[in-house]
Amino acid sequence: MKTSEESICSNVISASSRRSISVVSEACSCAICQQRKSEEGEETLLTDPFPNPFPELIPSTVSSLVSDCLLPWTKSGATQVIKVYNEDNTSRAVEVPTDITARDICQLFVMKNHCIDDHSWTLFEQLSHPGIERTIEDHESVMEVLSGWGMDTESRLYFRKNYAKYEFFNKPLDFFPDHMVSLSSETNGIMNHSQLIQTFLNSSTCPEIHGHLHAKEQGRKSWKKFYFVLRRSGLYFSNKGTSKEPRHLQFIAEFSDGDVYTLLSAKKIHGAPTDYGFCVKSTKHGSPRDLKLLCADDEQTRTCWVTAMRLFKYGLQLYQNFIQPHQKQKTSPMRSISENSLVAMDFSGHKSRVIENPSEALSVAVEEGLSWRRKSCHRLSSHGSPSTSQSPMSNIALHMAQPWFHSKLSRDEAHRLITQQGLIDGVFLLRDSQSNPKTFVLSLCHTQRIKHFQILPVDDEGDLFYSLDDGHTRFTDLIQLVEFYQLNRGVLPCKLKHHCARITL
């Protein structure tokens, strides 16, 4: 139970949040209108320091504590209006401080849309004219990114999930194949993958990425295949086969003043031989002619090159971005208290007991959830036709509201959505089947490939079930099916881990 002083503090923090950030409608989202409003005194934003609205109730010490509790980026004075888009191209304009970072923007939209903050929400920069986009790293200044757009009014910021953003820290083997990674030319050794990330971040002897790529020739429409070498000093290609001798290596780009982007439609826009295109764009030269356009033969090869370039450019900063949210969770006293106060209990016997075995606690939780769902199905079906023991509409009512269900999504759209949100094992979504209206489809990513599994309805003496394996394993609804394959691999190549989610800003 909160004390009166804590209650007042929470109200003040809530009020300060409303004062710190204002959501602007589409009709008046231009920076000129907002600046005019500010000059006329119609609205006051981000005052520093934050005034005490209740001096007679809150002492000065508590007031200073409230000011310190605010997000660090809410204490800046200068503001600017930016517009952020999501997957369905709906947008929202917000007025934010000029020193705001990409992580701050993501946290803002997570709070406003009541999303679960699983640290996968990401801000993307998309340049429409050349048809390229990249992940804006969490520590990057958003205003510095916007300043590089110049007069390009078609460029956009996108807010969406990216499960693969830091996955290479957890599973480097999935990102760096053996045949593409070795030590520098001085050692002529093969890299140990268990120490790969550590070598990327800390060692003076950095790993070397090498392999064949297609490159677009300067001033021409044709693409040519070369042997490329990526080192800490930059990207090179060999003009003599696969030779790595210094006299045969020609410099292409470095990353101190450049960023790596993926091509959105490599074949259609740039005439690339495959759709696995990427490029290096200099931050000093904004002309599309200065783009170093490259193309890989498959997704795994492109992911390896792009990930290595990010590591070479940002190094230890990327690892700090990766561990920062987890460190905050560990050091938060409120989180540790709530976690310690929640325990699994068994009330089935004469005396209650604490379930200390994690496996037993998990099985009990699943059983309780299924029991509740069966009761829910029974209540829903009781309002339907009395001739059926379970109405098909009850199943639809249950899964339609789930974030992993995307209804009438086509196969190509599902492929695009999973690709956008990260090609790592276990990323999935469920959708209606286009070929058979009575069935559903599970779209799942495994080994950076997207596979589609048909979910068939099974009629057993008037009861409707769903199955992925021709009726051998049956489920009363799609929620039960998803929860089962989140815990068990079954007939799938991997467990369901991350669902693709869409939000409306």
PDB file of C-alpha atoms in Angstrom, residues 123-127 130 132-142 144-149 230 235 252-263 277-287 290-294 305-315 318:
ATOM      1  CA  LEU A 123      14.078   2.272 -34.558  1.00  0.00           C
ATOM      2  CA  PHE A 124      14.858   1.967 -38.275  1.00  0.00           C
ATOM      3  CA  GLU A 125      16.024   4.552 -40.760  1.00  0.00           C
ATOM      4  CA  GLN A 126      14.517   4.072 -44.222  1.00  0.00           C
ATOM      5  CA  LEU A 127      15.687   6.102 -47.209  1.00  0.00           C
ATOM      6  CA  PRO A 130      17.664   4.655 -52.958  1.00  0.00           C
ATOM      7  CA  ILE A 132      17.639   1.190 -48.339  1.00  0.00           C
ATOM      8  CA  GLU A 133      17.201   0.891 -44.576  1.00  0.00           C
ATOM      9  CA  ARG A 134      19.241   0.181 -41.450  1.00  0.00           C
ATOM     10  CA  THR A 135      18.892  -0.348 -37.720  1.00  0.00           C
ATOM     11  CA  ILE A 136      19.564   2.850 -35.767  1.00  0.00           C
ATOM     12  CA  GLU A 137      21.712   1.688 -32.864  1.00  0.00           C
ATOM     13  CA  ASP A 138      20.240   2.295 -29.412  1.00  0.00           C
ATOM     14  CA  HIS A 139      22.894   4.846 -28.422  1.00  0.00           C
ATOM     15  CA  GLU A 140      22.678   6.927 -31.608  1.00  0.00           C
ATOM     16  CA  SER A 141      21.299  10.456 -31.569  1.00  0.00           C
ATOM     17  CA  VAL A 142      18.088  10.560 -33.591  1.00  0.00           C
ATOM     18  CA  GLU A 144      22.017  13.434 -36.004  1.00  0.00           C
ATOM     19  CA  VAL A 145      20.378  10.772 -38.159  1.00  0.00           C
ATOM     20  CA  LEU A 146      17.708  13.225 -39.319  1.00  0.00           C
ATOM     21  CA  SER A 147      20.320  15.878 -40.121  1.00  0.00           C
ATOM     22  CA  GLY A 148      21.890  13.515 -42.663  1.00  0.00           C
ATOM     23  CA  TRP A 149      18.683  13.385 -44.713  1.00  0.00           C
ATOM     24  CA  LEU A 230      36.625  -7.311 -44.433  1.00  0.00           C
ATOM     25  CA  LEU A 235      36.473  -3.403 -46.882  1.00  0.00           C
ATOM     26  CA  ILE A 252      36.433   0.146 -51.136  1.00  0.00           C
ATOM     27  CA  ALA A 253      35.108   1.629 -47.888  1.00  0.00           C
ATOM     28  CA  GLU A 254      35.755   2.210 -44.197  1.00  0.00           C
ATOM     29  CA  PHE A 255      33.188   2.478 -41.418  1.00  0.00           C
ATOM     30  CA  SER A 256      34.314   5.418 -39.311  1.00  0.00           C
ATOM     31  CA  ASP A 257      32.296   7.746 -41.568  1.00  0.00           C
ATOM     32  CA  GLY A 258      29.857   5.262 -43.110  1.00  0.00           C
ATOM     33  CA  ASP A 259      26.882   3.039 -42.251  1.00  0.00           C
ATOM     34  CA  VAL A 260      25.765  -0.314 -43.614  1.00  0.00           C
ATOM     35  CA  TYR A 261      22.231  -0.592 -45.039  1.00  0.00           C
ATOM     36  CA  THR A 262      20.181  -3.429 -46.512  1.00  0.00           C
ATOM     37  CA  LEU A 263      18.532  -3.025 -49.913  1.00  0.00           C
ATOM     38  CA  GLY A 277      21.617  -6.829 -51.273  1.00  0.00           C
ATOM     39  CA  PHE A 278      23.299  -4.372 -48.907  1.00  0.00           C
ATOM     40  CA  CYS A 279      25.429  -1.272 -49.232  1.00  0.00           C
ATOM     41  CA  VAL A 280      27.838   1.050 -47.468  1.00  0.00           C
ATOM     42  CA  LYS A 281      26.738   4.693 -47.404  1.00  0.00           C
ATOM     43  CA  SER A 282      29.108   7.479 -46.438  1.00  0.00           C
ATOM     44  CA  THR A 283      27.817   9.972 -43.892  1.00  0.00           C
ATOM     45  CA  LYS A 284      29.826  12.743 -45.612  1.00  0.00           C
ATOM     46  CA  HIS A 285      28.504  12.197 -49.132  1.00  0.00           C
ATOM     47  CA  GLY A 286      24.740  11.940 -49.460  1.00  0.00           C
ATOM     48  CA  SER A 287      24.538  11.270 -53.195  1.00  0.00           C
ATOM     49  CA  ASP A 290      28.381   7.264 -53.689  1.00  0.00           C
ATOM     50  CA  LEU A 291      26.658   4.100 -52.439  1.00  0.00           C
ATOM     51  CA  LYS A 292      28.848   0.992 -52.491  1.00  0.00           C
ATOM     52  CA  LEU A 293      26.253  -1.544 -53.663  1.00  0.00           C
ATOM     53  CA  LEU A 294      26.907  -5.213 -52.874  1.00  0.00           C
ATOM     54  CA  TRP A 305      28.713  -9.311 -43.688  1.00  0.00           C
ATOM     55  CA  VAL A 306      26.227  -6.794 -42.244  1.00  0.00           C
ATOM     56  CA  THR A 307      26.705  -8.014 -38.656  1.00  0.00           C
ATOM     57  CA  ALA A 308      30.506  -7.936 -38.971  1.00  0.00           C
ATOM     58  CA  MET A 309      30.390  -4.374 -40.327  1.00  0.00           C
ATOM     59  CA  ARG A 310      28.249  -3.259 -37.378  1.00  0.00           C
ATOM     60  CA  LEU A 311      30.734  -4.832 -34.961  1.00  0.00           C
ATOM     61  CA  PHE A 312      33.723  -3.242 -36.686  1.00  0.00           C
ATOM     62  CA  LYS A 313      32.071   0.180 -36.592  1.00  0.00           C
ATOM     63  CA  TYR A 314      30.693   0.238 -33.030  1.00  0.00           C
ATOM     64  CA  GLY A 315      32.630  -2.515 -31.245  1.00  0.00           C
ATOM     65  CA  LEU A 318      27.099  -2.626 -29.204  1.00  0.00           C
TER      66      LEU A 318
END
